[in-house]
CSV table of C-alpha atoms in Angstrom, one decimal:
chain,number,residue,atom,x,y,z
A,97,UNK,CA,102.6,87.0,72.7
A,98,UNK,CA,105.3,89.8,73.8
A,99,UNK,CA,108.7,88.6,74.4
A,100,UNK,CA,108.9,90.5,78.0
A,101,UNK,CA,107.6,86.9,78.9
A,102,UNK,CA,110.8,85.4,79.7
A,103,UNK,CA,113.7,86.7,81.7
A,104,UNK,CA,115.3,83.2,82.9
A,105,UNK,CA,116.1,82.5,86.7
A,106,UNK,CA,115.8,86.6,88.0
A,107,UNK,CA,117.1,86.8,91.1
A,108,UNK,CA,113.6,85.3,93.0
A,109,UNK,CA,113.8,88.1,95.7
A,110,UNK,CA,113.5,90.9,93.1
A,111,UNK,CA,110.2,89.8,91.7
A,112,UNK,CA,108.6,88.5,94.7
A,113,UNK,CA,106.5,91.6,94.7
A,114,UNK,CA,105.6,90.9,90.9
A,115,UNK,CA,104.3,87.2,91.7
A,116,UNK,CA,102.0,88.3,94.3
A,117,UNK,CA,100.5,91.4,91.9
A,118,UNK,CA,100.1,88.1,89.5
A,119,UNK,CA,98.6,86.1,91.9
A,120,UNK,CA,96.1,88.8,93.0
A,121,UNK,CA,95.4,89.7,89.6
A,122,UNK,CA,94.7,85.7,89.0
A,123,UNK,CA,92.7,85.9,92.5
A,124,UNK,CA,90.7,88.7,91.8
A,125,UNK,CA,89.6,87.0,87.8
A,126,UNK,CA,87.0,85.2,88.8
A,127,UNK,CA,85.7,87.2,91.1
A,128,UNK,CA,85.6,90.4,88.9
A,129,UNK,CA,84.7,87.6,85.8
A,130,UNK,CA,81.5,86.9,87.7
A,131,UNK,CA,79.9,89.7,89.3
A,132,UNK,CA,82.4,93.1,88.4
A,133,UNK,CA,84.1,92.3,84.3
A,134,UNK,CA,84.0,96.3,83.7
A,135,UNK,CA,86.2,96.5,86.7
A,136,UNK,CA,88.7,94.5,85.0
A,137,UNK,CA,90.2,98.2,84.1
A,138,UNK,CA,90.4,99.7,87.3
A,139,UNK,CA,92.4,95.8,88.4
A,140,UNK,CA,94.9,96.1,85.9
A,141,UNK,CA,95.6,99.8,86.3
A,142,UNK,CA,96.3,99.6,89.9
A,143,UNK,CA,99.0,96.3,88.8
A,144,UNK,CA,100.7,98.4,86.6
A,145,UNK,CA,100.6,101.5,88.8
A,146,UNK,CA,102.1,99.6,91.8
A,147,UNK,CA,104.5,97.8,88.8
A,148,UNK,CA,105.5,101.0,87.4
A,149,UNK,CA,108.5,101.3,89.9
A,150,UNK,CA,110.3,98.6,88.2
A,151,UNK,CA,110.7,100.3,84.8
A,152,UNK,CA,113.5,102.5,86.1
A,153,UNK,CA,115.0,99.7,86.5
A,154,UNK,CA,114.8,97.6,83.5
A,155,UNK,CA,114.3,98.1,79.7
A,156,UNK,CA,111.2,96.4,78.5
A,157,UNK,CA,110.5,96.3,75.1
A,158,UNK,CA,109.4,99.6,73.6
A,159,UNK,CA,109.0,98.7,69.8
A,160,UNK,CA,105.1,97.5,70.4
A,161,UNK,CA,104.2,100.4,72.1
A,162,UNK,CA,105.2,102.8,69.4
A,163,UNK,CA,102.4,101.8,66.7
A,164,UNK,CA,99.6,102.2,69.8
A,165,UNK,CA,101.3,105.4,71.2
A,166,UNK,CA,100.8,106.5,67.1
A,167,UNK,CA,96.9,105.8,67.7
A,168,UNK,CA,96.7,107.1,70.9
A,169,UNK,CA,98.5,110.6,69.3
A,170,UNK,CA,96.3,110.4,66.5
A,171,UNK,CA,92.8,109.9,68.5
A,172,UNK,CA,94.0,113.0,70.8
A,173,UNK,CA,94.5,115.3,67.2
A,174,UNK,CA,90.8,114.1,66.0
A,175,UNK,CA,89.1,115.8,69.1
A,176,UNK,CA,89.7,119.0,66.7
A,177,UNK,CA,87.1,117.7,64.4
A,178,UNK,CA,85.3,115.0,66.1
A,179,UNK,CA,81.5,115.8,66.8
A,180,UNK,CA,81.8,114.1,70.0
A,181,UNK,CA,84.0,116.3,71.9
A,182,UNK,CA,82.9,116.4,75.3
A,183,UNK,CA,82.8,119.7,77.3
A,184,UNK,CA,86.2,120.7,78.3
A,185,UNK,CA,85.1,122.7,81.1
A,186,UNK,CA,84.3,119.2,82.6
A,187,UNK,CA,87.6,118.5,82.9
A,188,UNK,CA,87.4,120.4,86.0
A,189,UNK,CA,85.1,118.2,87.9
A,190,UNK,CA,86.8,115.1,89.3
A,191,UNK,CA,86.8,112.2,87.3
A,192,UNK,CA,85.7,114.1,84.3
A,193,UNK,CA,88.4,112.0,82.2
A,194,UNK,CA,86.0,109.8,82.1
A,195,UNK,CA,84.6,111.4,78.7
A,196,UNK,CA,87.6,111.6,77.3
A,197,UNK,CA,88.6,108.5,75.5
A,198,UNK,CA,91.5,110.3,74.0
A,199,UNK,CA,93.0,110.9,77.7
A,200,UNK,CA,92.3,107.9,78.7
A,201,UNK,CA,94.0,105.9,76.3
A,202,UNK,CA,97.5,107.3,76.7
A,203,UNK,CA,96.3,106.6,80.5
A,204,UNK,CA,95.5,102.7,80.0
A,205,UNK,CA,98.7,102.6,77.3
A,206,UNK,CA,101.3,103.6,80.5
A,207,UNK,CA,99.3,101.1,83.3
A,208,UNK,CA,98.5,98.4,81.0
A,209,UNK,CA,101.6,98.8,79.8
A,210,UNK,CA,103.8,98.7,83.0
A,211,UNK,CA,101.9,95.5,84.0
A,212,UNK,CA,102.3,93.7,81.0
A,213,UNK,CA,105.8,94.7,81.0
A,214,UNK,CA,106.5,94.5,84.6
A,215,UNK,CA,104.8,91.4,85.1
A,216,UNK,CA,106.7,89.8,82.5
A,217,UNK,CA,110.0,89.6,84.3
A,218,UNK,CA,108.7,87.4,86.8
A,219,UNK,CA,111.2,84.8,88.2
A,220,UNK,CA,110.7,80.8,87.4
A,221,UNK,CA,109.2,80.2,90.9
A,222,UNK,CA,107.1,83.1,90.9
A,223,UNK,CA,105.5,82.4,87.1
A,224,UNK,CA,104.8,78.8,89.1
A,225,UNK,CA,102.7,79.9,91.4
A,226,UNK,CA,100.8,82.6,88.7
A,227,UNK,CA,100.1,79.9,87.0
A,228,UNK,CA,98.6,77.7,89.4
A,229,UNK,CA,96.8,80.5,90.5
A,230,UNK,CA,95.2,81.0,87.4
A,231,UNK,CA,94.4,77.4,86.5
A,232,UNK,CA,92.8,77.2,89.8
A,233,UNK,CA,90.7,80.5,89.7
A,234,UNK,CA,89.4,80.0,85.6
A,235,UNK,CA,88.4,77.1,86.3
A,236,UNK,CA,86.4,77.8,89.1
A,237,UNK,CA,85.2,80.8,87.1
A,238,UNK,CA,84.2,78.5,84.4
A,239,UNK,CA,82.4,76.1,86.7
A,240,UNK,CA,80.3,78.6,88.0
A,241,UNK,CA,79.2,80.1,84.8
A,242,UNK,CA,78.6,76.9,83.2
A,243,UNK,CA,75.9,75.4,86.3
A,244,UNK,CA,74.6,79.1,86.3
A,245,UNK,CA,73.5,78.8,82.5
A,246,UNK,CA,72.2,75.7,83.6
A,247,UNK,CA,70.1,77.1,86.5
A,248,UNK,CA,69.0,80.2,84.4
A,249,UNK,CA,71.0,82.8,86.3
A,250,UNK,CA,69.5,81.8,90.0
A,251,UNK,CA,73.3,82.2,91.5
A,252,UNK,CA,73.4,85.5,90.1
A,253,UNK,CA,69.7,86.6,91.0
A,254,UNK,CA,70.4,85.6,94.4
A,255,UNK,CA,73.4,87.6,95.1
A,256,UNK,CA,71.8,90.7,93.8
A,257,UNK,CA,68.9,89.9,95.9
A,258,UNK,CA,71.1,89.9,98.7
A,259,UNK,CA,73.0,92.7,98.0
A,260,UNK,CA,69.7,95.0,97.5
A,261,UNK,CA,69.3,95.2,93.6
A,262,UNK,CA,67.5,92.4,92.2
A,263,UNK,CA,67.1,91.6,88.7
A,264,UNK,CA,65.1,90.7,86.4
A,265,UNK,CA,65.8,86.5,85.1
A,266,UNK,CA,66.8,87.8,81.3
A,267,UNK,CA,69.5,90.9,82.6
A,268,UNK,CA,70.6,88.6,85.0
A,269,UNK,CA,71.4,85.7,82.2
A,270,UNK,CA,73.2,88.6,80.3
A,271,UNK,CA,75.3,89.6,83.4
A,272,UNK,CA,76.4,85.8,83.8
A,273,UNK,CA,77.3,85.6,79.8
A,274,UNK,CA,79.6,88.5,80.4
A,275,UNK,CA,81.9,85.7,82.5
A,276,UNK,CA,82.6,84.0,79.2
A,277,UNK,CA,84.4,86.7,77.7
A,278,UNK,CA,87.6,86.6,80.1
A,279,UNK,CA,87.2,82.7,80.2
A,280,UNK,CA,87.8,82.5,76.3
A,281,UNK,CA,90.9,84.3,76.5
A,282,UNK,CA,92.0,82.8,79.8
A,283,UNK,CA,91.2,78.8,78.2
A,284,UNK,CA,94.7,79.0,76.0
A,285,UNK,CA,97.2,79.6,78.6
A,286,UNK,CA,95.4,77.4,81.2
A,287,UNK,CA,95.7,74.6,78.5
A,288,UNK,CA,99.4,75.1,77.7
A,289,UNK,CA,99.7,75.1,81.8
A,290,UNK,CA,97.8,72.1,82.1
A,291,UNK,CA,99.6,70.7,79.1
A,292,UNK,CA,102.5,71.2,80.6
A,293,UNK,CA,101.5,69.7,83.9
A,294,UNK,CA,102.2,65.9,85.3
A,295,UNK,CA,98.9,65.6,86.9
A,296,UNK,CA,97.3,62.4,85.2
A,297,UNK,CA,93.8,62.8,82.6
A,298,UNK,CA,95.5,66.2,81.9
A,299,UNK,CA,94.4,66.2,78.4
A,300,UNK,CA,90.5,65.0,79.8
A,301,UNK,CA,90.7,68.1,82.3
A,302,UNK,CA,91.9,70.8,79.4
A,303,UNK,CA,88.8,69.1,77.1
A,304,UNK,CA,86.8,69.4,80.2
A,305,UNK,CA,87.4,73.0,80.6
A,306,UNK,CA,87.0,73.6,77.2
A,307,UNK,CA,83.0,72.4,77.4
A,308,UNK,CA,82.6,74.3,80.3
A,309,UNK,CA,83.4,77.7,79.0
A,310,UNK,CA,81.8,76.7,75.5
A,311,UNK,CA,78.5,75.4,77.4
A,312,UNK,CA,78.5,78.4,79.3
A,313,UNK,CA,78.5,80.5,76.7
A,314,UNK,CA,76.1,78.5,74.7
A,315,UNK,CA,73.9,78.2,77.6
A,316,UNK,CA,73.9,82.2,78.6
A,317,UNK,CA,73.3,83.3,75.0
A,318,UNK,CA,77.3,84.3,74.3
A,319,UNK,CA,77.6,84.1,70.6
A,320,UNK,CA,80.6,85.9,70.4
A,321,UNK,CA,82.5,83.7,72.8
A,322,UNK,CA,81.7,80.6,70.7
A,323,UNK,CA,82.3,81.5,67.5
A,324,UNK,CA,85.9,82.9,69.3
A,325,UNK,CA,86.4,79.3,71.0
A,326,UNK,CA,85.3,77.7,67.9
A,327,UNK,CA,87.7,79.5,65.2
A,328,UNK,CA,90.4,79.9,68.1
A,329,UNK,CA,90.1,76.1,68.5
A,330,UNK,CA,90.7,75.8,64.8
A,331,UNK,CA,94.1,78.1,64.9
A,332,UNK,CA,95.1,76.1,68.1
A,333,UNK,CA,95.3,72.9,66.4
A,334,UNK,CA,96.4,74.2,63.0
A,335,UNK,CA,99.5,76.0,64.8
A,336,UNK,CA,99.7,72.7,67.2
A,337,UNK,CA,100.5,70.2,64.5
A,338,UNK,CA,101.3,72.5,61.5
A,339,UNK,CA,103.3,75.0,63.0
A,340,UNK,CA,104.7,78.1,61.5
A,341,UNK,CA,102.6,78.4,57.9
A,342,UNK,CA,99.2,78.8,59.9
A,343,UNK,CA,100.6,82.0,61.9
A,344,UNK,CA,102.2,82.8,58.4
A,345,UNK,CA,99.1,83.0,56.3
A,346,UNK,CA,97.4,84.6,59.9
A,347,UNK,CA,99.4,87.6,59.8
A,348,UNK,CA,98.2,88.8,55.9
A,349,UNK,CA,94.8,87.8,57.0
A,350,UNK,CA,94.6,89.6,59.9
A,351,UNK,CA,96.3,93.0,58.5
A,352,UNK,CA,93.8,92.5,55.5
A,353,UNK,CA,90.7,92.6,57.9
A,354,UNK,CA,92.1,96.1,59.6
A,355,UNK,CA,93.0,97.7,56.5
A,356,UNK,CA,90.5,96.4,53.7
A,357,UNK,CA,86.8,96.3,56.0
A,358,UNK,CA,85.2,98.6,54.8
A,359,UNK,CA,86.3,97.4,51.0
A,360,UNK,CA,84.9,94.1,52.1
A,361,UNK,CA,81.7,95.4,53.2
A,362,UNK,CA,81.4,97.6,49.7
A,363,UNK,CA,81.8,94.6,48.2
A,364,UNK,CA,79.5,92.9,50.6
A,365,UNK,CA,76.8,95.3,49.6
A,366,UNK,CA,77.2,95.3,46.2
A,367,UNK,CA,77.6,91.9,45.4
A,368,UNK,CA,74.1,91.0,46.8
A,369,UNK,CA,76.2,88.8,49.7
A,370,UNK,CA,74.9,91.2,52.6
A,371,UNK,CA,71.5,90.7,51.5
A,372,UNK,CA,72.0,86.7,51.2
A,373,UNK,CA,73.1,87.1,54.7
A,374,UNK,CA,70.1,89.1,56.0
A,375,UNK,CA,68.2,86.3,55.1
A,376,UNK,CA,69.9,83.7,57.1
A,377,UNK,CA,71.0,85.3,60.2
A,378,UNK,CA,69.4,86.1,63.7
A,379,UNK,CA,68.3,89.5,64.5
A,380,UNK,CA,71.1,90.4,66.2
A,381,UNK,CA,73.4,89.7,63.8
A,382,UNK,CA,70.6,91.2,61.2
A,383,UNK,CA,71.0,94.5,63.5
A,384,UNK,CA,74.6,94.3,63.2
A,385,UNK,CA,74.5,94.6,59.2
A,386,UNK,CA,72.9,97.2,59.2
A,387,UNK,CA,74.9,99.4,61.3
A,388,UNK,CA,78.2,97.8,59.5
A,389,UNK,CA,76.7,98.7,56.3
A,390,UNK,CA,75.7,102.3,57.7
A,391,UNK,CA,79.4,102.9,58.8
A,392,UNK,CA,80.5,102.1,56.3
A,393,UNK,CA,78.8,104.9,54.0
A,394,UNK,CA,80.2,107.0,56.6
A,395,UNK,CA,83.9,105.9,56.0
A,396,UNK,CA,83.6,107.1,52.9
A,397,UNK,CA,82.7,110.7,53.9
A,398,UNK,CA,86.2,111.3,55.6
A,399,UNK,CA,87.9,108.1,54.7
A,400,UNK,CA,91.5,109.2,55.6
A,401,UNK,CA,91.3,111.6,59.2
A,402,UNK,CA,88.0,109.3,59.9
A,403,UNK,CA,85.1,111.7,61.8
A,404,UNK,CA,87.0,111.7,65.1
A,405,UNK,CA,87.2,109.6,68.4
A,406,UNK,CA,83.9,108.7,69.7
A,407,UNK,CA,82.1,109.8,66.6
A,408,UNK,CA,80.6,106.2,66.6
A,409,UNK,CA,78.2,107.7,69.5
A,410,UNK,CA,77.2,110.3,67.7
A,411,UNK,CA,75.0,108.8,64.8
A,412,UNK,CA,72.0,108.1,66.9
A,413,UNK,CA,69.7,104.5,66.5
A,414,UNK,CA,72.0,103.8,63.7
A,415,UNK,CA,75.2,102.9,65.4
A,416,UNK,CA,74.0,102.6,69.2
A,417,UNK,CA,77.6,103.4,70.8
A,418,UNK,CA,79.7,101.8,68.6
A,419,UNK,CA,79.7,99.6,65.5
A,420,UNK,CA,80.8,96.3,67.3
A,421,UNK,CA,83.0,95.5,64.6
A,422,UNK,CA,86.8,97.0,65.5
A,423,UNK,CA,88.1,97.1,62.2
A,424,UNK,CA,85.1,99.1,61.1
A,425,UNK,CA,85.0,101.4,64.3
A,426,UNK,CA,88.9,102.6,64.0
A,427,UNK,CA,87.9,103.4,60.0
A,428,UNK,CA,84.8,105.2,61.5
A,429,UNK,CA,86.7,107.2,63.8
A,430,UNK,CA,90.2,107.6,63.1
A,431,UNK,CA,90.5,106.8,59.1
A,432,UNK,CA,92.9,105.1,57.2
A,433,UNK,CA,96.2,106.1,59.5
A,434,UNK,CA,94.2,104.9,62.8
A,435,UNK,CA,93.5,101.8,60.5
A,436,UNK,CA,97.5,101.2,59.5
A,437,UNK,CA,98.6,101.5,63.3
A,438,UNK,CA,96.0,98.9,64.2
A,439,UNK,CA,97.0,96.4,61.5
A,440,UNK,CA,100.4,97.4,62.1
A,441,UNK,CA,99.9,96.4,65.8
A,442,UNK,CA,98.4,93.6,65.1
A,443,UNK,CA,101.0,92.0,63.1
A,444,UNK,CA,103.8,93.0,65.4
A,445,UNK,CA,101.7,90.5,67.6
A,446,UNK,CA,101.5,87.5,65.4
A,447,UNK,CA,105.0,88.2,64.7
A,448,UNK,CA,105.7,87.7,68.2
A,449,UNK,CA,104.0,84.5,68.0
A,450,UNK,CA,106.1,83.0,65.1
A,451,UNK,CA,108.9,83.7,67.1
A,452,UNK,CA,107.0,81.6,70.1
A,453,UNK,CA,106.2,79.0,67.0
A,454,UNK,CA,109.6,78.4,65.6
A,455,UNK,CA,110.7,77.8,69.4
A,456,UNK,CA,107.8,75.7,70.7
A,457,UNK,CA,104.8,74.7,68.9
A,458,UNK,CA,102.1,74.5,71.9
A,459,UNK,CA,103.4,77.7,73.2
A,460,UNK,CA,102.7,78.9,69.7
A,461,UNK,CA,99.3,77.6,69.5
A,462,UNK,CA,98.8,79.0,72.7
A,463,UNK,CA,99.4,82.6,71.6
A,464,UNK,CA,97.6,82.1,68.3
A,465,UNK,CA,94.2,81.1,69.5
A,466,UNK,CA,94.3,83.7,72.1
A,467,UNK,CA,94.8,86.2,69.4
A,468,UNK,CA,92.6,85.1,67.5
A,469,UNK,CA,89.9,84.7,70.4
A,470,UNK,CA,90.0,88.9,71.4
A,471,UNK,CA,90.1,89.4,67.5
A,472,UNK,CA,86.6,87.5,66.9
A,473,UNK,CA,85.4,89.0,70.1
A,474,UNK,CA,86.6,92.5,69.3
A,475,UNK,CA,85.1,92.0,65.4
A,476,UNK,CA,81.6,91.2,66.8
A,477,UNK,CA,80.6,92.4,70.4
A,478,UNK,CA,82.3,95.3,72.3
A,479,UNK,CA,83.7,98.9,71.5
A,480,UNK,CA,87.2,99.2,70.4
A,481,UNK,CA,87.7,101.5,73.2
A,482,UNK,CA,86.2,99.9,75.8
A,483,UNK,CA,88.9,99.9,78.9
A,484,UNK,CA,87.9,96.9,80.5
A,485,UNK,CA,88.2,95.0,77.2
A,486,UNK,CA,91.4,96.3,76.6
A,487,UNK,CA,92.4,95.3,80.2
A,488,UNK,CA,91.3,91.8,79.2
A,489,UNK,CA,93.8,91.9,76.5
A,490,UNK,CA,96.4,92.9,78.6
A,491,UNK,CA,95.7,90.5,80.9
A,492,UNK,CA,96.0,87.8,78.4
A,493,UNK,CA,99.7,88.8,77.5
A,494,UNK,CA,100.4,88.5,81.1
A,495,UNK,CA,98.6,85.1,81.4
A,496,UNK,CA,100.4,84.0,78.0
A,497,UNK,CA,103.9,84.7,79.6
A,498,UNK,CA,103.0,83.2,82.6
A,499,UNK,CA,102.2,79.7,81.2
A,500,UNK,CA,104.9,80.0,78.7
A,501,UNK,CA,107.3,80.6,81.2
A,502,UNK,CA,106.1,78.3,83.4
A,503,UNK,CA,106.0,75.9,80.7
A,504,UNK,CA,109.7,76.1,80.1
A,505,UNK,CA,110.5,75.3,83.5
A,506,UNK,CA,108.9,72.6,83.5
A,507,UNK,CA,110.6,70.6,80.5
């Protein structure tokens, strides 16, 4: 999704380093995916801290970084009005930063940035291996999810049994369903890899892997990650064998969803549509209604500074922790400039994958229904700010390159 993907034929002893962060980072997915996903932040901070050398002596592309450098500014400004400004006598306790989300994202920007960009100038035999790697270790990551579902968490209960801290049968289904989350972002590249491949029944094994992680998910209670492989399925095929007017009429689209949410919930509201909707879905999804519709009340307070970073935590039982709806959350927060950078971001993304599009449809189809995957996901489940969520995305740029890259060679 980032051009850094692609420098062609570096020198193979210069990013012999940079293949084996890769093929750790690909080693350690599954792993991490099954038992650790929050730790997902602290795995691709230590890639892009023992990356970061190599940015003295190259030039990665800066442009992207600007607009989330902008939001990262911006969030540190709103701790002058945010009602969830931690203690900053804390700061003086060892891993205080902890608490401070503002800190931490111009912390995650510079590591997760070095990796992506780092990791992106990998040589043709190094993006090989990476990608082998990661075929090898999703799957395996997928396979084990998917027979856990079936056996009602009993892999997982049994590890935490061993390891001293049992749980319960329903926590421990919710642990496994976290699993599915990398695995939807993971599926695309490991298709275009696979795609790319001459091993014979490729197209069987991608379709196979495809009802793994969407079983999985099923199976574990995941609703986010199939309605993300559903509608990322959809893109994948529309960019496949249409080509460059789906990521056109993706780029509005998305913008619009950043810029125009809490219009759309307004609308929602008063329109009777919300209500319509309360009839018909679940109780989660009734829950999350309810704290979309609260929010947005609140946008309107302070609709251009927002109430501040982390104000989201602030509002008691009627946002618990954050709105699970990004969009919605960077109104909340950080208004309607916090709102622009993210659209702005956003775009600058799918513009990327036009580029990928206009040179290779499947590697454009592989970028698209990744995006689109960490967009549902990020509409619907987690906080915007989460760091291991945000590793996850940076993890898919670097798994995006890899399989484009290794793609290329391959032809």
């Amino acid at each position: 999704m980032t051009e850094a993907g692609v420098l062609p034929d570096a020198a193979e002893r210069r990013t012999r380093w940079l293949g084996g962060l890769a093929v750790f980072m690909m080693v350690m997915t599954p792993l991490l995916g099954y038992l650790a996903p929050k730790q997902f932040a602290a795995l691709l901070s230590l890639v892009g801290l023992l990356a970061a050398p190599g940015l003295f002596r190259s030039r990665p592309p800066l442009l992207p970084m600007f607009a989330l450098a902008l939001l990262a500014l911006w969030s540190l400004i709103s701790l002058n009005w945010t009602p969830a400004l931690p203690d900053p006598a804390r700061l003086k306790k060892f891993g205080a930063v902890e608490s401070f989300t503002a800190f931490k994202l111009f912390l995650q920007l510079g590591l997760y940035g070095a990796a992506v960009a780092m990791l992106g100038q990998m040589s043709t035999r190094s993006t090989r291996l990476a990608s082998r790697v990661m075929l090898a270790c999703a799957a395996l990551l997928a396979l084990v999810t998917c027979l856990d579902g079936v056996l009602g968490a009993k892999i997982y209960q049994a590890v935490r049994q061993a390891s001293g801290d049992p749980l319960t049968p329903d926590l421990a289904m919710v642990k496994v369903s976290m699993g599915t989350y990398p695995l939807v972002l993971l599926l695309w590249p490991c298709a275009r890899v696979l795609g790319a491949s001459t091993l014979k029944g490729r197209n069987s094994l991608t379709a196979i892997l495809f009802v793994l992680v969407l079983v999985g998910a099923h199976l574990t209670g995941a609703d986010a990650p199939v309605v993300a492989l559903l509608l990322g399925g959809l893109v994948w095929l529309g960019v496949r064998f249409i080509g460059k007017p789906v990521v056109r009429v993706l780029i509005p689209l998305v913008s619009a969803a950043f810029i125009f949410a809490p219009m759309a919930m307004l609308w929602g509201q008063k329109s009777g549509f919300v209500a319509w909707l309360h009839a018909l879905v679940p109780p989660s999804w009734d829950h999350r209604l309810n704290i979309w519709a609260f929010a947005t009340d609140r946008i309107l307070e302070h609709p251009m500074r927002g109430w501040g970073i982390d104000a989201s935590r602030t509002f008691g039982a009627a946002i618990p922790l954050h709105t699970h709806n990004a969009p919605l959350q960077i109104w909340l927060e950080l208004g309607a400039f916090g709102a622009a950078m993210a659209a702005a971001f956003y775009a600058w993304i799918l513009y990327g994958v036009l580029s990928w599009t206009e040179t290779n449809r499947r590697d454009g189809a592989m970028a698209a229904g990744a995006a689109v995957s960490y967009l549902v996901v990020s509409g619907f489940s987690f906080g915007v700010w989460q760091e291991w969520w945000l590793a996850l995305g940076a993890l898919t740029v670097i798994a995006c390159g890899v399989a484009q890259k290794s793609s290329a060679s391959s032809r």
